[in-house]
XYZ file of C-alpha atoms in Angstrom:
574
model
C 118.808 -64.614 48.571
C 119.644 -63.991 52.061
C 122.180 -66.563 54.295
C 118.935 -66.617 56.544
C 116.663 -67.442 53.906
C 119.144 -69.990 51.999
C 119.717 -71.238 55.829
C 115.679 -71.891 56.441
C 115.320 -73.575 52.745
C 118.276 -76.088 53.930
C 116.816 -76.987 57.296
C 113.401 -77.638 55.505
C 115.056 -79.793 53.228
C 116.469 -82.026 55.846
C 113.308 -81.659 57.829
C 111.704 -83.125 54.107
C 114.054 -86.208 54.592
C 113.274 -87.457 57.673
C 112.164 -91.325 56.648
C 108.939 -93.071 57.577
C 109.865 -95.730 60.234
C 109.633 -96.561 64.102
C 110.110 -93.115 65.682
C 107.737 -91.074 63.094
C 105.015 -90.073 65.696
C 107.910 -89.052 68.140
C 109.093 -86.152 66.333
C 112.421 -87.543 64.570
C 114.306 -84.200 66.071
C 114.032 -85.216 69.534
C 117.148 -86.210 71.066
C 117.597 -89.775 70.289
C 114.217 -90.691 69.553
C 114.980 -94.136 68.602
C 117.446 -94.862 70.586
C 119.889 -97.220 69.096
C 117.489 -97.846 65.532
C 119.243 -95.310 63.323
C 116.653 -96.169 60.451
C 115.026 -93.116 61.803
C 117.141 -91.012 59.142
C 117.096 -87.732 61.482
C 118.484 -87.023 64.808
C 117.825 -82.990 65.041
C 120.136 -80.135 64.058
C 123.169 -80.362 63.431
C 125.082 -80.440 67.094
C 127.686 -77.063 67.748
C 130.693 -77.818 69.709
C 131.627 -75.858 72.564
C 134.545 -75.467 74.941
C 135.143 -73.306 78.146
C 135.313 -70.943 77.990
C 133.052 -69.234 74.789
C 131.556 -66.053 75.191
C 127.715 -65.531 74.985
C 126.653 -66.256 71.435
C 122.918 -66.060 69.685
C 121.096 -68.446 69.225
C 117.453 -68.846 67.455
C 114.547 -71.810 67.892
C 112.451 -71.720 64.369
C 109.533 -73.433 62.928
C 109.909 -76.305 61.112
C 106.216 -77.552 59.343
C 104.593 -77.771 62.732
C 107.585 -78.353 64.959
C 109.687 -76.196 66.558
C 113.723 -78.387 67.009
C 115.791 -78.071 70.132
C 119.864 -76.867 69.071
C 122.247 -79.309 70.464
C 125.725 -78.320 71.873
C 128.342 -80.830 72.151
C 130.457 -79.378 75.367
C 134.271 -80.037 75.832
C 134.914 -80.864 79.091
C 137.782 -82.409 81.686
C 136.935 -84.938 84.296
C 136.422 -83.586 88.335
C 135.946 -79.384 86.785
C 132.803 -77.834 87.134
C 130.713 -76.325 84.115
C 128.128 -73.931 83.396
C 125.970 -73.896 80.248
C 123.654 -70.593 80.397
C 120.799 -69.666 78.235
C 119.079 -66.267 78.080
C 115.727 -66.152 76.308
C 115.604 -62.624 74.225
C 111.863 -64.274 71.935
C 110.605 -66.253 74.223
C 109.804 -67.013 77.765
C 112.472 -69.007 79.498
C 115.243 -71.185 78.113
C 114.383 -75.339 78.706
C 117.759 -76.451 78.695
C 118.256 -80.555 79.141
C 121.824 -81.741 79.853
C 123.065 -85.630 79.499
C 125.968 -87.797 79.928
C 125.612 -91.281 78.409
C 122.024 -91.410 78.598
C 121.947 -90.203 82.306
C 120.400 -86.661 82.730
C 122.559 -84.918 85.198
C 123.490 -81.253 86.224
C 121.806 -78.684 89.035
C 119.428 -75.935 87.371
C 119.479 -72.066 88.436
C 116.915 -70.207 87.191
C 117.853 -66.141 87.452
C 115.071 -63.982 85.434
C 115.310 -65.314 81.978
C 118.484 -66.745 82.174
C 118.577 -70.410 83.014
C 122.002 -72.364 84.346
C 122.943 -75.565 84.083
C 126.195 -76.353 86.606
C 127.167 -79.555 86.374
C 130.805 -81.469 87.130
C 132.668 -83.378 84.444
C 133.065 -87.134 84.967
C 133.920 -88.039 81.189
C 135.726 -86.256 79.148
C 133.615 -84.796 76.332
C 130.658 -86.895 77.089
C 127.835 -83.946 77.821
C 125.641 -82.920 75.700
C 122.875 -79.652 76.053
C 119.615 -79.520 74.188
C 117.539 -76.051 73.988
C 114.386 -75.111 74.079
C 111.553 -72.938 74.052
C 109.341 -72.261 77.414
C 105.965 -72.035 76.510
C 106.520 -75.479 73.891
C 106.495 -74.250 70.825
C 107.433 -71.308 71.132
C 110.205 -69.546 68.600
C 112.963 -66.576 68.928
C 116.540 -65.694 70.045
C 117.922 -67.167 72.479
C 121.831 -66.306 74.192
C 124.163 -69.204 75.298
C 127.116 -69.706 76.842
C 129.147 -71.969 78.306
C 132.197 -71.905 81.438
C 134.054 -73.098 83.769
C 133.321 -72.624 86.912
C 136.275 -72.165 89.100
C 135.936 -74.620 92.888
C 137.522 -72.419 95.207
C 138.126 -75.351 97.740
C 138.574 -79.460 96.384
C 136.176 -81.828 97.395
C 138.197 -84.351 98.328
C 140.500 -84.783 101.162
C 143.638 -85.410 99.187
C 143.256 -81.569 97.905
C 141.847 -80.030 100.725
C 142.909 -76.477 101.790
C 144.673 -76.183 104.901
C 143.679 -75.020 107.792
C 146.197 -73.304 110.875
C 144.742 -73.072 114.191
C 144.545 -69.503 115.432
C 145.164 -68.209 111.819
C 142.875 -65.498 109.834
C 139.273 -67.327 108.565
C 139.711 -68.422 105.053
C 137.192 -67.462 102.703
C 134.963 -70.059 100.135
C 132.249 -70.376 98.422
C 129.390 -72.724 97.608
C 128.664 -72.666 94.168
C 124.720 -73.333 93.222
C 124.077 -77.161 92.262
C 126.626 -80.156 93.908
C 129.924 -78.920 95.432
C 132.000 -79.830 98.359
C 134.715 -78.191 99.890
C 137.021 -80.014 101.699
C 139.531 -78.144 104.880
C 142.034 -80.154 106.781
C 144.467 -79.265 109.252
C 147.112 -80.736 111.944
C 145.745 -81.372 115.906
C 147.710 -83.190 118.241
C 146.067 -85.425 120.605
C 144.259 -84.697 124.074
C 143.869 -80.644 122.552
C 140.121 -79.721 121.821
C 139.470 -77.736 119.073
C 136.578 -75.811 116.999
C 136.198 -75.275 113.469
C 133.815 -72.731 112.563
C 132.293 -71.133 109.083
C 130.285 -68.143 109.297
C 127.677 -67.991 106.908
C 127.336 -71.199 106.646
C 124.159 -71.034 109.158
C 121.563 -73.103 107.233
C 122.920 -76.426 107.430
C 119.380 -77.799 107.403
C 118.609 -76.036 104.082
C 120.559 -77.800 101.335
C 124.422 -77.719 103.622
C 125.408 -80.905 105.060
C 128.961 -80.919 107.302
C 131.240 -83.889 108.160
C 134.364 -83.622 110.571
C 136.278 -86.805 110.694
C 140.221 -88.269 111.852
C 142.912 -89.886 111.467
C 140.584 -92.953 112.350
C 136.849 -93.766 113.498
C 138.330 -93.436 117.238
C 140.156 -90.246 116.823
C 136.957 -87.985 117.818
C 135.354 -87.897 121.008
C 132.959 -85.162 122.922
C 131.888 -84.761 119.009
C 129.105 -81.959 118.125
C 128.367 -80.384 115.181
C 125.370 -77.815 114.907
C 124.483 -74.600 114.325
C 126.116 -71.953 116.299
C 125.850 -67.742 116.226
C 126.807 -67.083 112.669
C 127.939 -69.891 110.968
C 128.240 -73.413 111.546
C 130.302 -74.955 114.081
C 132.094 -78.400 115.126
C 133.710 -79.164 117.919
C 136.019 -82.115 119.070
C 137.990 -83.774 121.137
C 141.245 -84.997 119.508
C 142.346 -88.505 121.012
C 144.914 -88.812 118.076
C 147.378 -86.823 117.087
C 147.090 -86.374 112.531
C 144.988 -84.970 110.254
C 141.950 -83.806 110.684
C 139.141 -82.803 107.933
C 135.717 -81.196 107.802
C 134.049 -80.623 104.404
C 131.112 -78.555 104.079
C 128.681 -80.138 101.331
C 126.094 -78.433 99.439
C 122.740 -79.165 97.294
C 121.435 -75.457 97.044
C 119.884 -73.785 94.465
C 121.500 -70.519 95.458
C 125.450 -70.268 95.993
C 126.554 -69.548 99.557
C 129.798 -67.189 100.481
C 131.407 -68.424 103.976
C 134.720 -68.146 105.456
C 136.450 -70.825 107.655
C 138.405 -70.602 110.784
C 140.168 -73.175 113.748
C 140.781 -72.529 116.960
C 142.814 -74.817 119.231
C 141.242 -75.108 122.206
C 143.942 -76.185 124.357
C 144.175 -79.443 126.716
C 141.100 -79.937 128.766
C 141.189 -77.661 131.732
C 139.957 -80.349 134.272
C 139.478 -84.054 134.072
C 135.737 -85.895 133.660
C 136.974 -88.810 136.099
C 137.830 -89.359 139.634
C 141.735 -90.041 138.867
C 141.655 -86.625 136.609
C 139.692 -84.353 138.848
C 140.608 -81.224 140.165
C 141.500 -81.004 143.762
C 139.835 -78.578 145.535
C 141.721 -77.032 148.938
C 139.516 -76.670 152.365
C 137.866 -73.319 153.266
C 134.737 -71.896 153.702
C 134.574 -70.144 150.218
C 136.226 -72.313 147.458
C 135.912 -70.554 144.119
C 135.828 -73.056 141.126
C 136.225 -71.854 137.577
C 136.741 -73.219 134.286
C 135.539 -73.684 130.757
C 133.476 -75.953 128.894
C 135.284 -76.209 126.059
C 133.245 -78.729 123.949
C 129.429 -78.598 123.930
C 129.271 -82.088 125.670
C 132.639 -81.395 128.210
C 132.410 -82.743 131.552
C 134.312 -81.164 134.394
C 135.240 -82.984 137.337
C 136.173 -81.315 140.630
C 136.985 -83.000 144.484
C 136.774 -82.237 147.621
C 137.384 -83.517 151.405
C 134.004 -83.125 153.176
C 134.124 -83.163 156.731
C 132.028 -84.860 159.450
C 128.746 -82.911 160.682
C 129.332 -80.023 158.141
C 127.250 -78.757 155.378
C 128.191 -77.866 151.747
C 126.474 -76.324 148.855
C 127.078 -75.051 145.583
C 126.475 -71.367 144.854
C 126.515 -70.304 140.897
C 128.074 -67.107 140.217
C 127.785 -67.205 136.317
C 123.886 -67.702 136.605
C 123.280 -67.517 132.524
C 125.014 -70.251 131.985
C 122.728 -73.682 132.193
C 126.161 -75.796 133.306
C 126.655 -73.680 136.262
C 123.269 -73.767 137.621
C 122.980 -77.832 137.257
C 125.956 -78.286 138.890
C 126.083 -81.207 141.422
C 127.430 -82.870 144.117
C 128.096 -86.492 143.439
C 129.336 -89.865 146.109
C 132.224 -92.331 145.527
C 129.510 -93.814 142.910
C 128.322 -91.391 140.889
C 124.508 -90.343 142.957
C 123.802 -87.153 142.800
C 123.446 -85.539 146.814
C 120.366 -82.913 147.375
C 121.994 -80.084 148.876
C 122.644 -79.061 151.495
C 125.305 -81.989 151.581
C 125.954 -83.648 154.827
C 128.292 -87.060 155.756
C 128.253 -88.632 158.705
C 132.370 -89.573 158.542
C 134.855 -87.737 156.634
C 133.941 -88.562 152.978
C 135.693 -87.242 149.684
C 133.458 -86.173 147.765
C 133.153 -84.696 143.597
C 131.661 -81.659 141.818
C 130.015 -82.363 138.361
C 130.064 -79.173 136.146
C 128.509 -80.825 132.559
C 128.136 -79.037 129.830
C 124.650 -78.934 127.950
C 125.804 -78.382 124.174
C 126.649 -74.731 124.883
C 130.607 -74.123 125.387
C 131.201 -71.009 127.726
C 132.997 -69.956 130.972
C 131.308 -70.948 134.334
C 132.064 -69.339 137.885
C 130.939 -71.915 141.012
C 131.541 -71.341 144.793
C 131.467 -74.645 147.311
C 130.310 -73.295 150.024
C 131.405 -75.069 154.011
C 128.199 -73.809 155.410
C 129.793 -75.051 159.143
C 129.669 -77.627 161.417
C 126.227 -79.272 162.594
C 123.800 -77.512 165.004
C 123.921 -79.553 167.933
C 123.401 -83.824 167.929
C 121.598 -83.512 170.859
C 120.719 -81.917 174.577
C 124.545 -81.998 175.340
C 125.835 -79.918 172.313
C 122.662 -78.072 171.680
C 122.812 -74.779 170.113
C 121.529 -71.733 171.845
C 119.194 -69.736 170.655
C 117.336 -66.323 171.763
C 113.599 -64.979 171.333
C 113.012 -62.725 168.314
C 116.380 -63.638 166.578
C 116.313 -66.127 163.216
C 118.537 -68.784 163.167
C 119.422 -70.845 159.829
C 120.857 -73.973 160.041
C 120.780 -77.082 157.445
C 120.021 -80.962 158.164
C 122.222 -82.761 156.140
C 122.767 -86.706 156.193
C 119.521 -88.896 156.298
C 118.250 -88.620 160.014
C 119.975 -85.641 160.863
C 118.626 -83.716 163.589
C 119.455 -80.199 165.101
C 118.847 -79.835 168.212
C 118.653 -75.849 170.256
C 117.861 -74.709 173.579
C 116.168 -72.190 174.357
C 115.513 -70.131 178.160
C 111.804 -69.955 178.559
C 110.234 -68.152 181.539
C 107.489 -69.222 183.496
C 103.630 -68.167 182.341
C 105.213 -66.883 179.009
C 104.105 -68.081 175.868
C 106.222 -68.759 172.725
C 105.274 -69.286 169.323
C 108.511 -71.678 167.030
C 108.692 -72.442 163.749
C 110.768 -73.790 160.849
C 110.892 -73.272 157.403
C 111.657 -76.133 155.537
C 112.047 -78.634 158.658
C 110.152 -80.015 161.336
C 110.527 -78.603 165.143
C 109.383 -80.132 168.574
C 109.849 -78.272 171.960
C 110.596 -80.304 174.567
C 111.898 -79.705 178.380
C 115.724 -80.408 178.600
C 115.149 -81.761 182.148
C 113.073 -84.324 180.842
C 113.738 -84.682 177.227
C 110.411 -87.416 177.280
C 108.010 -84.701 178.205
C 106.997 -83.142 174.748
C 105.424 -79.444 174.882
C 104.268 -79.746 171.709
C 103.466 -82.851 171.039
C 99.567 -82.638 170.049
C 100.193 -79.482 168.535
C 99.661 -79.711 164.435
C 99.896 -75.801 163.622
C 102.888 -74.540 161.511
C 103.733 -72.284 164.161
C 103.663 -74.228 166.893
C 102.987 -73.031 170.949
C 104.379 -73.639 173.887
C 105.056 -72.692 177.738
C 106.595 -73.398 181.389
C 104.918 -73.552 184.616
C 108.356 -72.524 186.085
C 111.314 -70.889 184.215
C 113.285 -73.888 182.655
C 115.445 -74.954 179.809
C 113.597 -75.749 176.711
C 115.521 -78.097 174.094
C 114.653 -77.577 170.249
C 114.782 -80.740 168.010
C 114.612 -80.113 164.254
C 113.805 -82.787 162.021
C 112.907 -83.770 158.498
C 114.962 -84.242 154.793
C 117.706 -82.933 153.903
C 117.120 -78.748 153.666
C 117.858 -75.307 154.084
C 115.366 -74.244 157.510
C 115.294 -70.991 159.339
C 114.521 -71.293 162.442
C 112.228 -68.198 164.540
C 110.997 -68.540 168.255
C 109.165 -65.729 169.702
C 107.405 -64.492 172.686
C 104.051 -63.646 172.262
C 102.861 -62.583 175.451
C 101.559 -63.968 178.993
C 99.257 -67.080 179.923
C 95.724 -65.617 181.201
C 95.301 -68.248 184.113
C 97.813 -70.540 186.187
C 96.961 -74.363 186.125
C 97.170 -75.352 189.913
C 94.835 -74.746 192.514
C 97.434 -72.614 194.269
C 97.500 -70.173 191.911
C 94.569 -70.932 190.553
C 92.327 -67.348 189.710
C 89.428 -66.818 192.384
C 86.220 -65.712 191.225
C 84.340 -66.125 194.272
C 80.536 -66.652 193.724
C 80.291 -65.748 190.278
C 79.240 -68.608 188.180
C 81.209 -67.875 184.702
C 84.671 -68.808 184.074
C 86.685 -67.473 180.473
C 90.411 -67.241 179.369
C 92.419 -68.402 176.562
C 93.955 -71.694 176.316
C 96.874 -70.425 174.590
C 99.171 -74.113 173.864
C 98.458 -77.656 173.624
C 99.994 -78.023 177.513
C 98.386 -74.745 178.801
C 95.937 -75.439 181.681
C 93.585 -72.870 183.229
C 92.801 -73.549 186.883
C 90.032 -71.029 188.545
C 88.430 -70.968 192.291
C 85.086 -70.596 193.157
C 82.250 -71.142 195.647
C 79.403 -73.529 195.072
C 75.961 -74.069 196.333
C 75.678 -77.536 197.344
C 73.146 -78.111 194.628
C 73.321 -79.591 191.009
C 74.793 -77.316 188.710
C 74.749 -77.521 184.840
C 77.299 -76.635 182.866
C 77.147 -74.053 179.378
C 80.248 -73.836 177.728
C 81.146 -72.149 174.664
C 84.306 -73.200 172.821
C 86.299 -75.233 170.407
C 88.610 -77.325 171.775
C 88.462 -76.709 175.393
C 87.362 -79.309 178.124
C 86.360 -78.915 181.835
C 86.753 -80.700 185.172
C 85.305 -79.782 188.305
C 87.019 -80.411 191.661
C 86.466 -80.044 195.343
C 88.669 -77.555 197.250
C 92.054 -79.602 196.976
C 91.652 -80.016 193.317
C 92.336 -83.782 193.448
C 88.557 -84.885 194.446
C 86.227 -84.762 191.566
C 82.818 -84.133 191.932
C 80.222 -86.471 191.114
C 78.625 -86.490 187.653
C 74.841 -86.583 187.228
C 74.162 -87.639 183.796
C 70.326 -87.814 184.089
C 70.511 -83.891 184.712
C 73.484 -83.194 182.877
C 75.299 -81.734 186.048
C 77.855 -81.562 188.523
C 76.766 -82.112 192.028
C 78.658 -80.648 195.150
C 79.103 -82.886 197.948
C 78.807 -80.025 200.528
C 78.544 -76.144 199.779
C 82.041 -74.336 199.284
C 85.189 -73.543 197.725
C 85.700 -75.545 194.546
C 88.555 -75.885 191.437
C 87.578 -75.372 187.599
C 90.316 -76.873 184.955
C 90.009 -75.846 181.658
C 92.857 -78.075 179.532
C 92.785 -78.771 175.831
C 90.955 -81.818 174.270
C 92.484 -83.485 171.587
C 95.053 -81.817 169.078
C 95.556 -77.720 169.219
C 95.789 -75.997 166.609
C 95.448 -72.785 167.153
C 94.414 -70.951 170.380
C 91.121 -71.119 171.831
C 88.889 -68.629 173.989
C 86.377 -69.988 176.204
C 83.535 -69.441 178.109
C 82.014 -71.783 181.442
C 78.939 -70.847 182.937
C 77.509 -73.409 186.006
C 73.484 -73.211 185.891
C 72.239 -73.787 189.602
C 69.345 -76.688 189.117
């Protein structure tokens, strides 16, 4: 007889034993079937004790009647190591391996081909138990087991934890598969900000969970912790000087290599608060640089804005989001719309805030000069055909420009961004524009003069264009008025809202009626010294001459110009 056979003929004598009682329908080889009744008279196969580390051993699962038993192991184990019990199925499908403590089931499960793992760490000593079996139930064969000690690279707790020195080589780790923490600490002294980064530990959100704490709850501040590049990263603000720990915590079902590094970060290169602030120096060009050093690092600059100028902010590191959102702020914290303007000399602050991306930013305040002119006295000149950019800065600013216009020319002005009005600088109440509602606005002089420029509107950036577009068609007064003799038809151009066409003709001293064709354009009809009108017949619809002769036409705009208008006057005799 064979050890196998005398083996089977034992195990089916046992099986033969198992008593009639409570636990008969629930298989009297499960584990613990009855829980505390031991009337049961059977509690499986005999248990085999195991300690770390023992070599892969075979195993078998056989038939019993109609049953097929699990195999216990009784496993040796310290409190706070980490195990592995292994099982590679050789007759079967897949190893079902069940692991307790007490009766809590515990331990992480890694399936890899046929071999399943069961990591788990120690909390009692010798107070885990594995049961084996067969995947598909019932099934019977060879099976290999094993069981070790898994070594933790890095402790999870913070009395163990592996030290950390800023600026020193990355220190390599790994995340074993199932539970495990490792635990880094390292020294930081207060007011320094520093980062602590792991590459290849990238998917926090898949199973990795990270912690950076203190010396104390207030220790931290500027605090983020994300994702970055590689690896993960967390960044801080010391406000104590100690000890400082992160711990990287895992729940994967796949082990995870990484390796550790800290960087101090240095004090923080400019202050978030008026009293810490960076003073900036006067000039024209003022380059500002610095770094933000912590995703959520505020930078603070200041600066002595004078009365009647204009500043703005130019970015000169463009990628980065920080440098293009940079602001201007007041005494109390509001945010200016640039251009920036004060009315007195006002100190003012630069806001560079970062956006949860550190990186290096480049900024240039920019004295864009003093104001344009604050009225007729100061005015700015300005020439035909050449742009001129100028900014309006406080609330109500106004620019104001003069400009040489000769007589009978016509000029076209307009602003980008602002609001213009042409007026005469002799007498700043008489508005050459003022029913004019075009963009590019018109206007012209009877006589060469000074005209003044106002610019208006909110705070902006404006160029500013005036150009001369050519000659009026027809003078306004009778003296210069255009003589057409006997003909009957009148036409020209009313080429601005204050252009007025004058012509001289001869009438019949009949009723004429007039047929005009135009847009905007209205007519009067004088006698000779262009003062007397003559006398409206509404009945016929026409002018009637007092006596036959020489006779004024003025053609002036009606209502609001907008845009030049031709016309065309013919007088019907009746």
């Amino acid at each position: 007889m064979t050890v196998r056979t005398l083996c089977l003929a034992l195990l089916a004598l046992s099986a033969s034993s198992c008593s009639e009682g409570p636990c008969e329908d629930l298989r009297c080889y499960q584990p613990n079937p009855c829980d505390e009744d031991r009337s049961c008279g059977w509690l499986g196969l005999p248990y085999e004790t195991l300690v770390a580390p023992t070599p892969p051993r075979t195993g078998e699962l056989i038939r019993l009647g109609e049953d097929v038993p699990w195999r216990g192991y009784a496993l040796r184990t310290e409190p706070g190591r980490i195990y592995t019990f292994s099982c590679t199925a050789e007759g079967f499908e897949s190893c079902d391996v069940y692991l307790r403590s007490g009766n809590e089931t515990e331990g992480f499960v890694e399936q890899e081909g046929s071999t399943t793992h069961v990591h788990f760490r120690s909390t009692r000593p010798d107070s885990h138990f594995a049961y084996v079996s067969a995947r598909p139930v019932g099934s019977t064969g060879t099976f290999r087991y094993a069981f070790s000690e898994r070594p933790d690279d890095h402790a999870p707790d913070a009395a163990n934890a592996t030290r950390l020195t800023p600026g020193g080589p990355a220190v390599p780790g790994l995340l074993q598969a199932g539970p495990d923490t490792d635990t880094f600490a390292f020294d930081m002294q207060a007011g320094h900000a520093f980062s602590a980064h792991c590459t290849g530990a990238a998917n926090l959100e898949r199973g990795i969970t990270a912690r950076l704490t203190g010396p104390d709850e207030d220790s931290l501040a500027k605090l983020s912790i994300g994702v970055s590049g590689d690896g993960w990263t967390g960044r801080a603000l010391a406000t104590r000087t100690g000890r400082y720990v992160f711990q990287l915590v895992s729940d994967r079902t796949t082990s995870l290599a990484y390796a550790c590094s800290l960087e101090d970060l240095g004090v923080d290169d400019h202050g978030d608060a008026w009293a810490t602030a960076t003073p900036l120096p006067e000039g024209d060009s003022v380059p500002l640089t610095g770094a933000i050093q912590l995703g959520y690092d505020l930078d603070a600059f200041t600066f002595l804005a004078r009365a009647g100028h204009a500043y703005a902010l130019r970015c000169d590191t463009p990628t980065f989001s920080p440098c293009r959102d940079a602001r201007i702020l007041d005494a109390r914290g509001n945010e200016l719309p640039a251009p920036v303007g004060v009315a007195s000399d006002t100190r003012l602050r630069v806001k560079v805030e970062g956006q949860g991306t550190p990186g290096v930013y480049a900024l240039t305040l920019l004295d864009l000069g003093a104001d344009q002119g604050a009225g007729p006295r100061d005015a700015v000149r300005v020439t035909a055909d050449v742009p001129l950019t100028g900014y309006l800065t406080p609330a109500g600013d106004e620019d104001f420009f003069r400009f040489e216009a000769q007589a009978g020319h016509v000029y076209t002005v307009q602003v980008d961004g602002a609001s213009v009005e042409a007026l005469l600088l002799a007498s700043p109440s008489q508005s050459l524009t003022r029913y004019d509602i075009a963009k590019v606005q018109r206007f012209l002089v009877d006589a060469d003069a000074t005209v003044l420029l106002r610019v208006s509107g909110p705070r902006a950036k404006y160029l500013l264009r005036v150009q001369d577009v050519g000659v009026d068609d027809h003078a306004g007064t009778p003296e210069e008025a255009t003589d057409v003799g006997d003909a009957l038809r009148v036409s020209g151009v009313l080429d601005a809202s204050t252009d007025v066409d004058g012509f001289s003709l001869v009438l019949e001293a009949r009723p004429h009626a007039p047929r005009i064709t135009s847009r905007d354009t209205k007519f009067l009809l004088f006698e000779a010294d262009g003062v007397t009108p003559v006398p409206w017949d509404t009945a016929r619809g026409a002018w009637v001459p007092r006596a036959a002769g020489r006779h004024f036409v003025r053609a002036d705009v009606f209502g609001t110009f907008s845009a030049p208008d031709a016309y065309v006057l013919e007088l019907l005799p009746l």
